[in-house]
């Protein structure tokens, strides 16, 4: 069982000192340095804006900070690469990527898990994606095949794109067709989460969750805390996910 975080105070000095030394082993020096620079900028702005170190630690632990920074990176990538946006085949009602053949659905943070829960819990009892396909995400509408939590869908869903919907269909049936994947900001997001966990060690716990399990539990009508407990990953999952993505870069 993991140790409870200490109640010792968090300071900006502590966070900055730890950040200066932190790296994400799986992604190597370049990506680590890029994520460190983003987080250092965030810490400086937060301090200047008068946020307390405790507020900053909470935002880092929930994944809200990493997500806000990753959203900025996504905007930068799409602005700098108009061809990327032009060639995307993703359309409303196209949902092959919402079928989780291997179960977990991807890694989400507490902020994302709570956002998804808030969107899906009021819809519990309605037919969901599982009535379209037994392995589909429960957040999916089974008729329109649109995401019923579109505004709060997690980073893994926002960053997954394809230039070929037919390839996605093949993959949803167990194939290995090319054409789909995540845009670069997903790697930065994982690096930001890994660094956040590292600099918070002993002060806050940065937990991660299974998208599939959280959407299923929320749609099945359990309480928020029960849904989070059911979907919570073992601590090693963040490292393993970073390693998986590093292998695919
Ligand atoms: S990733 Fe593939 S399945 Fe998902 S919306 Fe885009 S084209 Fe459709
Ligand atoms: S949360 Fe929405 S976009 Fe993401 S896998 Fe589920 S249905 Fe698809």
PDB file of C-alpha atoms and ligand atoms in Angstrom:
ATOM      1  CA  UNK A   1       0.000   0.000   0.000  1.00  0.00           C
ATOM      2  CA  UNK A   2       1.437   3.448  -0.920  1.00  0.00           C
ATOM      3  CA  UNK A   3       2.484   5.739   1.919  1.00  0.00           C
ATOM      4  CA  UNK A   4       0.148   8.633   2.739  1.00  0.00           C
ATOM      5  CA  UNK A   5       1.539  12.003   1.571  1.00  0.00           C
ATOM      6  CA  UNK A   6       3.200  14.038   4.302  1.00  0.00           C
ATOM      7  CA  UNK A   7       1.459  17.060   5.763  1.00  0.00           C
ATOM      8  CA  UNK A   8       4.693  19.090   5.518  1.00  0.00           C
ATOM      9  CA  UNK A   9       4.060  22.387   3.716  1.00  0.00           C
ATOM     10  CA  UNK A  10       4.662  22.828   0.023  1.00  0.00           C
ATOM     11  CA  UNK A  11       6.692  25.850  -1.060  1.00  0.00           C
ATOM     12  CA  UNK A  12       7.498  27.304  -4.457  1.00  0.00           C
ATOM     13  CA  UNK A  13      11.157  26.869  -3.611  1.00  0.00           C
ATOM     14  CA  UNK A  14      10.630  23.133  -3.040  1.00  0.00           C
ATOM     15  CA  UNK A  15       8.675  22.716  -6.290  1.00  0.00           C
ATOM     16  CA  UNK A  16      11.199  24.686  -8.334  1.00  0.00           C
ATOM     17  CA  UNK A  17      14.210  22.916  -6.815  1.00  0.00           C
ATOM     18  CA  UNK A  18      12.731  19.512  -7.507  1.00  0.00           C
ATOM     19  CA  UNK A  19      11.660  20.531 -11.008  1.00  0.00           C
ATOM     20  CA  UNK A  20      15.174  21.648 -11.913  1.00  0.00           C
ATOM     21  CA  UNK A  21      16.420  18.105 -11.232  1.00  0.00           C
ATOM     22  CA  UNK A  22      13.452  16.128 -12.539  1.00  0.00           C
ATOM     23  CA  UNK A  23      13.343  14.216 -15.783  1.00  0.00           C
ATOM     24  CA  UNK A  24      11.108  11.649 -17.424  1.00  0.00           C
ATOM     25  CA  UNK A  25      13.416   8.747 -18.007  1.00  0.00           C
ATOM     26  CA  UNK A  26      11.186   7.134 -20.634  1.00  0.00           C
ATOM     27  CA  UNK A  27      11.157  10.165 -22.929  1.00  0.00           C
ATOM     28  CA  UNK A  28      14.794  11.240 -22.684  1.00  0.00           C
ATOM     29  CA  UNK A  29      16.431  14.641 -22.336  1.00  0.00           C
ATOM     30  CA  UNK A  30      14.722  16.674 -25.063  1.00  0.00           C
ATOM     31  CA  UNK A  31      11.128  15.961 -24.107  1.00  0.00           C
ATOM     32  CA  UNK A  32      11.962  16.176 -20.393  1.00  0.00           C
ATOM     33  CA  UNK A  33      13.541  19.609 -20.877  1.00  0.00           C
ATOM     34  CA  UNK A  34      10.563  20.808 -22.904  1.00  0.00           C
ATOM     35  CA  UNK A  35       8.103  19.723 -20.198  1.00  0.00           C
ATOM     36  CA  UNK A  36      10.318  21.177 -17.455  1.00  0.00           C
ATOM     37  CA  UNK A  37      10.365  24.551 -19.190  1.00  0.00           C
ATOM     38  CA  UNK A  38       6.564  24.577 -19.462  1.00  0.00           C
ATOM     39  CA  UNK A  39       6.138  23.681 -15.806  1.00  0.00           C
ATOM     40  CA  UNK A  40       8.743  26.233 -14.674  1.00  0.00           C
ATOM     41  CA  UNK A  41       6.834  28.935 -16.577  1.00  0.00           C
ATOM     42  CA  UNK A  42       3.605  27.804 -14.975  1.00  0.00           C
ATOM     43  CA  UNK A  43       5.111  27.917 -11.459  1.00  0.00           C
ATOM     44  CA  UNK A  44       6.483  31.422 -12.059  1.00  0.00           C
ATOM     45  CA  UNK A  45       3.153  32.715 -13.386  1.00  0.00           C
ATOM     46  CA  UNK A  46       1.196  31.084 -10.560  1.00  0.00           C
ATOM     47  CA  UNK A  47       3.445  32.639  -7.918  1.00  0.00           C
ATOM     48  CA  UNK A  48       3.292  36.035  -9.594  1.00  0.00           C
ATOM     49  CA  UNK A  49      -0.507  35.802  -9.767  1.00  0.00           C
ATOM     50  CA  UNK A  50      -0.660  35.239  -5.995  1.00  0.00           C
ATOM     51  CA  UNK A  51      -1.688  31.568  -5.958  1.00  0.00           C
ATOM     52  CA  UNK A  52      -0.549  29.701  -2.868  1.00  0.00           C
ATOM     53  CA  UNK A  53       1.853  26.771  -3.181  1.00  0.00           C
ATOM     54  CA  UNK A  54      -0.880  24.524  -1.771  1.00  0.00           C
ATOM     55  CA  UNK A  55      -3.296  25.579  -4.538  1.00  0.00           C
ATOM     56  CA  UNK A  56      -0.592  24.977  -7.106  1.00  0.00           C
ATOM     57  CA  UNK A  57       0.174  21.535  -5.645  1.00  0.00           C
ATOM     58  CA  UNK A  58      -3.530  20.614  -5.808  1.00  0.00           C
ATOM     59  CA  UNK A  59      -3.738  21.667  -9.464  1.00  0.00           C
ATOM     60  CA  UNK A  60      -0.606  19.680 -10.283  1.00  0.00           C
ATOM     61  CA  UNK A  61      -1.894  16.600  -8.447  1.00  0.00           C
ATOM     62  CA  UNK A  62      -5.294  16.621 -10.147  1.00  0.00           C
ATOM     63  CA  UNK A  63      -3.667  16.869 -13.570  1.00  0.00           C
ATOM     64  CA  UNK A  64      -5.431  20.189 -14.248  1.00  0.00           C
ATOM     65  CA  UNK A  65      -2.117  21.984 -14.774  1.00  0.00           C
ATOM     66  CA  UNK A  66      -0.726  19.381 -17.172  1.00  0.00           C
ATOM     67  CA  UNK A  67      -3.961  19.442 -19.108  1.00  0.00           C
ATOM     68  CA  UNK A  68      -4.038  23.253 -19.449  1.00  0.00           C
ATOM     69  CA  UNK A  69      -0.429  23.238 -20.667  1.00  0.00           C
ATOM     70  CA  UNK A  70      -1.081  20.337 -23.055  1.00  0.00           C
ATOM     71  CA  UNK A  71      -4.108  22.152 -24.512  1.00  0.00           C
ATOM     72  CA  UNK A  72      -1.817  25.112 -25.259  1.00  0.00           C
ATOM     73  CA  UNK A  73       0.666  22.783 -26.947  1.00  0.00           C
ATOM     74  CA  UNK A  74      -2.133  21.261 -29.047  1.00  0.00           C
ATOM     75  CA  UNK A  75      -3.156  24.750 -30.195  1.00  0.00           C
ATOM     76  CA  UNK A  76       0.442  25.553 -31.083  1.00  0.00           C
ATOM     77  CA  UNK A  77       0.844  22.319 -33.071  1.00  0.00           C
ATOM     78  CA  UNK A  78      -2.385  22.724 -35.020  1.00  0.00           C
ATOM     79  CA  UNK A  79      -1.678  26.400 -35.753  1.00  0.00           C
ATOM     80  CA  UNK A  80       1.815  25.582 -36.979  1.00  0.00           C
ATOM     81  CA  UNK A  81       0.651  22.588 -39.071  1.00  0.00           C
ATOM     82  CA  UNK A  82      -2.429  23.463 -41.158  1.00  0.00           C
ATOM     83  CA  UNK A  83      -1.844  20.290 -43.222  1.00  0.00           C
ATOM     84  CA  UNK A  84      -2.382  18.190 -40.105  1.00  0.00           C
ATOM     85  CA  UNK A  85      -5.835  19.664 -39.616  1.00  0.00           C
ATOM     86  CA  UNK A  86      -6.661  19.552 -43.337  1.00  0.00           C
ATOM     87  CA  UNK A  87      -5.874  15.841 -43.667  1.00  0.00           C
ATOM     88  CA  UNK A  88      -7.784  14.648 -40.613  1.00  0.00           C
ATOM     89  CA  UNK A  89     -10.587  12.223 -41.453  1.00  0.00           C
ATOM     90  CA  UNK A  90     -12.306  12.566 -38.052  1.00  0.00           C
ATOM     91  CA  UNK A  91     -15.977  13.452 -38.336  1.00  0.00           C
ATOM     92  CA  UNK A  92     -19.008  13.627 -36.085  1.00  0.00           C
ATOM     93  CA  UNK A  93     -20.527  10.140 -35.710  1.00  0.00           C
ATOM     94  CA  UNK A  94     -17.281   8.361 -36.589  1.00  0.00           C
ATOM     95  CA  UNK A  95     -16.451   6.377 -33.465  1.00  0.00           C
ATOM     96  CA  UNK A  96     -14.273   3.392 -34.318  1.00  0.00           C
ATOM     97  CA  UNK A  97     -11.625   4.898 -32.029  1.00  0.00           C
ATOM     98  CA  UNK A  98     -14.122   4.731 -29.116  1.00  0.00           C
ATOM     99  CA  UNK A  99     -14.010   0.923 -29.200  1.00  0.00           C
ATOM    100  CA  UNK A 100     -11.546  -0.389 -26.623  1.00  0.00           C
ATOM    101  CA  UNK A 101     -10.523  -3.811 -27.846  1.00  0.00           C
ATOM    102  CA  UNK A 102      -7.887  -4.052 -25.117  1.00  0.00           C
ATOM    103  CA  UNK A 103     -10.029  -2.784 -22.299  1.00  0.00           C
ATOM    104  CA  UNK A 104      -8.489   0.136 -20.430  1.00  0.00           C
ATOM    105  CA  UNK A 105      -9.343   2.948 -22.829  1.00  0.00           C
ATOM    106  CA  UNK A 106      -6.292   4.989 -21.882  1.00  0.00           C
ATOM    107  CA  UNK A 107      -4.928   6.927 -18.961  1.00  0.00           C
ATOM    108  CA  UNK A 108      -6.855   9.897 -17.557  1.00  0.00           C
ATOM    109  CA  UNK A 109      -6.225  12.139 -14.568  1.00  0.00           C
ATOM    110  CA  UNK A 110      -8.403  12.917 -11.578  1.00  0.00           C
ATOM    111  CA  UNK A 111      -9.493  16.248 -13.121  1.00  0.00           C
ATOM    112  CA  UNK A 112     -10.496  14.429 -16.299  1.00  0.00           C
ATOM    113  CA  UNK A 113     -12.166  11.604 -14.375  1.00  0.00           C
ATOM    114  CA  UNK A 114     -14.267  14.033 -12.352  1.00  0.00           C
ATOM    115  CA  UNK A 115     -15.177  15.991 -15.510  1.00  0.00           C
ATOM    116  CA  UNK A 116     -16.291  12.827 -17.278  1.00  0.00           C
ATOM    117  CA  UNK A 117     -18.217  11.691 -14.232  1.00  0.00           C
ATOM    118  CA  UNK A 118     -20.104  15.008 -14.033  1.00  0.00           C
ATOM    119  CA  UNK A 119     -21.124  14.704 -17.684  1.00  0.00           C
ATOM    120  CA  UNK A 120     -22.146  11.038 -17.568  1.00  0.00           C
ATOM    121  CA  UNK A 121     -23.700  10.522 -14.137  1.00  0.00           C
ATOM    122  CA  UNK A 122     -26.898  12.472 -15.030  1.00  0.00           C
ATOM    123  CA  UNK A 123     -27.305  10.150 -18.057  1.00  0.00           C
ATOM    124  CA  UNK A 124     -27.022   6.905 -16.090  1.00  0.00           C
ATOM    125  CA  UNK A 125     -29.764   4.423 -16.919  1.00  0.00           C
ATOM    126  CA  UNK A 126     -29.870   5.498 -20.566  1.00  0.00           C
ATOM    127  CA  UNK A 127     -28.586   3.221 -23.327  1.00  0.00           C
ATOM    128  CA  UNK A 128     -24.926   3.929 -23.923  1.00  0.00           C
ATOM    129  CA  UNK A 129     -22.127   3.004 -26.306  1.00  0.00           C
ATOM    130  CA  UNK A 130     -22.126  -0.589 -25.102  1.00  0.00           C
ATOM    131  CA  UNK A 131     -25.480  -1.176 -26.813  1.00  0.00           C
ATOM    132  CA  UNK A 132     -23.818  -0.359 -30.141  1.00  0.00           C
ATOM    133  CA  UNK A 133     -20.667  -2.402 -29.549  1.00  0.00           C
ATOM    134  CA  UNK A 134     -19.827  -4.449 -26.439  1.00  0.00           C
ATOM    135  CA  UNK A 135     -16.330  -2.946 -26.250  1.00  0.00           C
ATOM    136  CA  UNK A 136     -17.363   0.668 -26.933  1.00  0.00           C
ATOM    137  CA  UNK A 137     -16.814   3.461 -24.438  1.00  0.00           C
ATOM    138  CA  UNK A 138     -19.879   3.953 -22.259  1.00  0.00           C
ATOM    139  CA  UNK A 139     -19.665   7.705 -22.903  1.00  0.00           C
ATOM    140  CA  UNK A 140     -20.709   7.135 -26.493  1.00  0.00           C
ATOM    141  CA  UNK A 141     -24.262   7.705 -27.737  1.00  0.00           C
ATOM    142  CA  UNK A 142     -25.235   4.347 -29.318  1.00  0.00           C
ATOM    143  CA  UNK A 143     -27.447   5.928 -31.994  1.00  0.00           C
ATOM    144  CA  UNK A 144     -25.605   9.069 -33.122  1.00  0.00           C
ATOM    145  CA  UNK A 145     -22.183   7.648 -32.151  1.00  0.00           C
ATOM    146  CA  UNK A 146     -21.220  11.024 -30.801  1.00  0.00           C
ATOM    147  CA  UNK A 147     -19.466  11.427 -27.469  1.00  0.00           C
ATOM    148  CA  UNK A 148     -21.986  12.263 -24.738  1.00  0.00           C
ATOM    149  CA  UNK A 149     -19.183  13.926 -22.758  1.00  0.00           C
ATOM    150  CA  UNK A 150     -17.665  15.791 -25.690  1.00  0.00           C
ATOM    151  CA  UNK A 151     -16.900  19.000 -23.785  1.00  0.00           C
ATOM    152  CA  UNK A 152     -15.110  17.131 -21.013  1.00  0.00           C
ATOM    153  CA  UNK A 153     -13.543  14.316 -23.029  1.00  0.00           C
ATOM    154  CA  UNK A 154     -10.002  13.642 -21.851  1.00  0.00           C
ATOM    155  CA  UNK A 155      -6.721  14.462 -23.553  1.00  0.00           C
ATOM    156  CA  UNK A 156      -6.305  10.956 -24.967  1.00  0.00           C
ATOM    157  CA  UNK A 157      -9.563  11.411 -26.915  1.00  0.00           C
ATOM    158  CA  UNK A 158      -8.703  14.944 -28.037  1.00  0.00           C
ATOM    159  CA  UNK A 159      -5.264  13.998 -29.253  1.00  0.00           C
ATOM    160  CA  UNK A 160      -6.249  10.824 -31.134  1.00  0.00           C
ATOM    161  CA  UNK A 161      -6.685  11.504 -34.851  1.00  0.00           C
ATOM    162  CA  UNK A 162      -6.624   9.664 -38.131  1.00  0.00           C
ATOM    163  CA  UNK A 163      -6.245  10.372 -41.802  1.00  0.00           C
ATOM    164  CA  UNK A 164      -8.184   7.235 -42.688  1.00  0.00           C
ATOM    165  CA  UNK A 165     -11.482   6.293 -41.040  1.00  0.00           C
ATOM    166  CA  UNK A 166     -11.504   2.965 -42.885  1.00  0.00           C
ATOM    167  CA  UNK A 167      -8.180   2.092 -41.218  1.00  0.00           C
ATOM    168  CA  UNK A 168      -9.777   2.925 -37.856  1.00  0.00           C
ATOM    169  CA  UNK A 169     -12.666   0.565 -38.667  1.00  0.00           C
ATOM    170  CA  UNK A 170     -10.209  -2.199 -39.512  1.00  0.00           C
ATOM    171  CA  UNK A 171      -8.324  -1.623 -36.270  1.00  0.00           C
ATOM    172  CA  UNK A 172     -11.562  -1.696 -34.276  1.00  0.00           C
ATOM    173  CA  UNK A 173     -12.042  -5.174 -35.702  1.00  0.00           C
ATOM    174  CA  UNK A 174      -8.591  -6.270 -34.546  1.00  0.00           C
ATOM    175  CA  UNK A 175      -6.542  -5.113 -37.542  1.00  0.00           C
ATOM    176  CA  UNK A 176      -3.254  -3.239 -37.611  1.00  0.00           C
ATOM    177  CA  UNK A 177      -3.859  -0.612 -40.296  1.00  0.00           C
ATOM    178  CA  UNK A 178      -1.832   2.603 -40.417  1.00  0.00           C
ATOM    179  CA  UNK A 179      -3.160   6.143 -40.442  1.00  0.00           C
ATOM    180  CA  UNK A 180      -4.205   6.804 -36.858  1.00  0.00           C
ATOM    181  CA  UNK A 181      -2.380   7.918 -33.729  1.00  0.00           C
ATOM    182  CA  UNK A 182      -2.023  10.729 -31.232  1.00  0.00           C
ATOM    183  CA  UNK A 183      -0.653  14.150 -32.041  1.00  0.00           C
ATOM    184  CA  UNK A 184       2.570  15.207 -30.333  1.00  0.00           C
ATOM    185  CA  UNK A 185       0.935  16.996 -27.437  1.00  0.00           C
ATOM    186  CA  UNK A 186      -0.057  13.636 -25.922  1.00  0.00           C
ATOM    187  CA  UNK A 187       3.607  12.852 -25.264  1.00  0.00           C
ATOM    188  CA  UNK A 188       4.105  16.291 -23.709  1.00  0.00           C
ATOM    189  CA  UNK A 189       1.012  15.699 -21.584  1.00  0.00           C
ATOM    190  CA  UNK A 190       2.395  12.428 -20.225  1.00  0.00           C
ATOM    191  CA  UNK A 191       5.778  14.064 -19.593  1.00  0.00           C
ATOM    192  CA  UNK A 192       4.075  16.917 -17.719  1.00  0.00           C
ATOM    193  CA  UNK A 193       2.160  14.417 -15.576  1.00  0.00           C
ATOM    194  CA  UNK A 194       5.289  12.390 -14.811  1.00  0.00           C
ATOM    195  CA  UNK A 195       7.208  15.517 -13.812  1.00  0.00           C
ATOM    196  CA  UNK A 196       4.267  16.754 -11.730  1.00  0.00           C
ATOM    197  CA  UNK A 197       4.192  13.466  -9.851  1.00  0.00           C
ATOM    198  CA  UNK A 198       7.916  13.625  -9.283  1.00  0.00           C
ATOM    199  CA  UNK A 199       7.990  17.139  -7.850  1.00  0.00           C
ATOM    200  CA  UNK A 200       4.986  16.412  -5.599  1.00  0.00           C
ATOM    201  CA  UNK A 201       6.423  13.241  -4.079  1.00  0.00           C
ATOM    202  CA  UNK A 202       5.721  13.012  -0.380  1.00  0.00           C
ATOM    203  CA  UNK A 203       3.337  16.005  -0.527  1.00  0.00           C
ATOM    204  CA  UNK A 204       0.505  15.064  -2.901  1.00  0.00           C
ATOM    205  CA  UNK A 205      -0.449  11.920  -4.761  1.00  0.00           C
ATOM    206  CA  UNK A 206      -1.032  12.244  -8.499  1.00  0.00           C
ATOM    207  CA  UNK A 207      -3.369   9.358  -9.336  1.00  0.00           C
ATOM    208  CA  UNK A 208      -4.372   8.129 -12.783  1.00  0.00           C
ATOM    209  CA  UNK A 209      -7.486   6.276 -13.914  1.00  0.00           C
ATOM    210  CA  UNK A 210      -8.795   4.055 -16.680  1.00  0.00           C
ATOM    211  CA  UNK A 211     -11.039   5.928 -19.111  1.00  0.00           C
ATOM    212  CA  UNK A 212     -13.020   2.768 -19.869  1.00  0.00           C
ATOM    213  CA  UNK A 213     -13.667   1.907 -16.221  1.00  0.00           C
ATOM    214  CA  UNK A 214     -14.579   5.469 -15.247  1.00  0.00           C
ATOM    215  CA  UNK A 215     -17.050   5.926 -18.122  1.00  0.00           C
ATOM    216  CA  UNK A 216     -18.612   2.537 -17.387  1.00  0.00           C
ATOM    217  CA  UNK A 217     -18.971   3.185 -13.657  1.00  0.00           C
ATOM    218  CA  UNK A 218     -20.416   6.679 -14.178  1.00  0.00           C
ATOM    219  CA  UNK A 219     -22.901   5.354 -16.742  1.00  0.00           C
ATOM    220  CA  UNK A 220     -23.867   2.529 -14.388  1.00  0.00           C
ATOM    221  CA  UNK A 221     -24.932   5.093 -11.780  1.00  0.00           C
ATOM    222  CA  UNK A 222     -22.434   4.549  -8.962  1.00  0.00           C
ATOM    223  CA  UNK A 223     -21.276   7.439  -6.768  1.00  0.00           C
ATOM    224  CA  UNK A 224     -18.368   9.623  -7.863  1.00  0.00           C
ATOM    225  CA  UNK A 225     -16.042   8.208  -5.214  1.00  0.00           C
ATOM    226  CA  UNK A 226     -16.985   4.614  -6.102  1.00  0.00           C
ATOM    227  CA  UNK A 227     -16.403   5.358  -9.794  1.00  0.00           C
ATOM    228  CA  UNK A 228     -12.971   6.827  -9.044  1.00  0.00           C
ATOM    229  CA  UNK A 229     -12.087   3.857  -6.822  1.00  0.00           C
ATOM    230  CA  UNK A 230     -13.182   1.377  -9.504  1.00  0.00           C
ATOM    231  CA  UNK A 231     -11.185   3.141 -12.224  1.00  0.00           C
ATOM    232  CA  UNK A 232      -8.029   3.956 -10.271  1.00  0.00           C
ATOM    233  CA  UNK A 233      -4.768   2.699 -11.729  1.00  0.00           C
ATOM    234  CA  UNK A 234      -1.879   1.158  -9.854  1.00  0.00           C
ATOM    235  CA  UNK A 235       0.867   3.827  -9.452  1.00  0.00           C
ATOM    236  CA  UNK A 236       3.112   2.159 -12.032  1.00  0.00           C
ATOM    237  CA  UNK A 237       0.596   2.740 -14.855  1.00  0.00           C
ATOM    238  CA  UNK A 238       1.826   6.264 -15.606  1.00  0.00           C
ATOM    239  CA  UNK A 239       5.393   5.041 -16.038  1.00  0.00           C
ATOM    240  CA  UNK A 240       4.271   2.107 -18.193  1.00  0.00           C
ATOM    241  CA  UNK A 241       2.176   4.423 -20.366  1.00  0.00           C
ATOM    242  CA  UNK A 242       5.134   6.787 -20.815  1.00  0.00           C
ATOM    243  CA  UNK A 243       7.265   3.811 -21.850  1.00  0.00           C
ATOM    244  CA  UNK A 244       4.644   2.634 -24.356  1.00  0.00           C
ATOM    245  CA  UNK A 245       4.464   6.061 -25.959  1.00  0.00           C
ATOM    246  CA  UNK A 246       8.248   6.413 -25.944  1.00  0.00           C
ATOM    247  CA  UNK A 247       8.471   3.148 -27.917  1.00  0.00           C
ATOM    248  CA  UNK A 248       6.102   4.543 -30.531  1.00  0.00           C
ATOM    249  CA  UNK A 249       7.824   7.921 -31.046  1.00  0.00           C
TER     250      UNK A 249
HETATM  251  S1  LIG B   1      -9.726   8.642 -35.067  1.00  0.00           S
HETATM  252 FE1  LIG B   1     -10.616   7.366 -36.689  1.00  0.00          FE
HETATM  253  S2  LIG B   1     -12.500   6.508 -35.811  1.00  0.00           S
HETATM  254 FE2  LIG B   1     -11.882   8.244 -34.537  1.00  0.00          FE
HETATM  255  S3  LIG B   1     -13.081   9.975 -35.384  1.00  0.00           S
HETATM  256 FE3  LIG B   1     -11.024   9.975 -36.364  1.00  0.00          FE
HETATM  257  S4  LIG B   1     -11.319   8.819 -38.257  1.00  0.00           S
HETATM  258 FE4  LIG B   1     -13.074   8.343 -36.960  1.00  0.00          FE
HETATM  259  S1  LIG B   2     -14.897   9.777 -23.794  1.00  0.00           S
HETATM  260 FE1  LIG B   2     -16.017  10.205 -25.701  1.00  0.00          FE
HETATM  261  S2  LIG B   2     -14.449  10.537 -27.271  1.00  0.00           S
HETATM  262 FE2  LIG B   2     -13.473   9.503 -25.533  1.00  0.00          FE
HETATM  263  S3  LIG B   2     -13.549   7.311 -26.032  1.00  0.00           S
HETATM  264 FE3  LIG B   2     -15.363   7.798 -24.782  1.00  0.00          FE
HETATM  265  S4  LIG B   2     -16.986   8.259 -26.270  1.00  0.00           S
HETATM  266 FE4  LIG B   2     -15.026   8.363 -27.372  1.00  0.00          FE
END
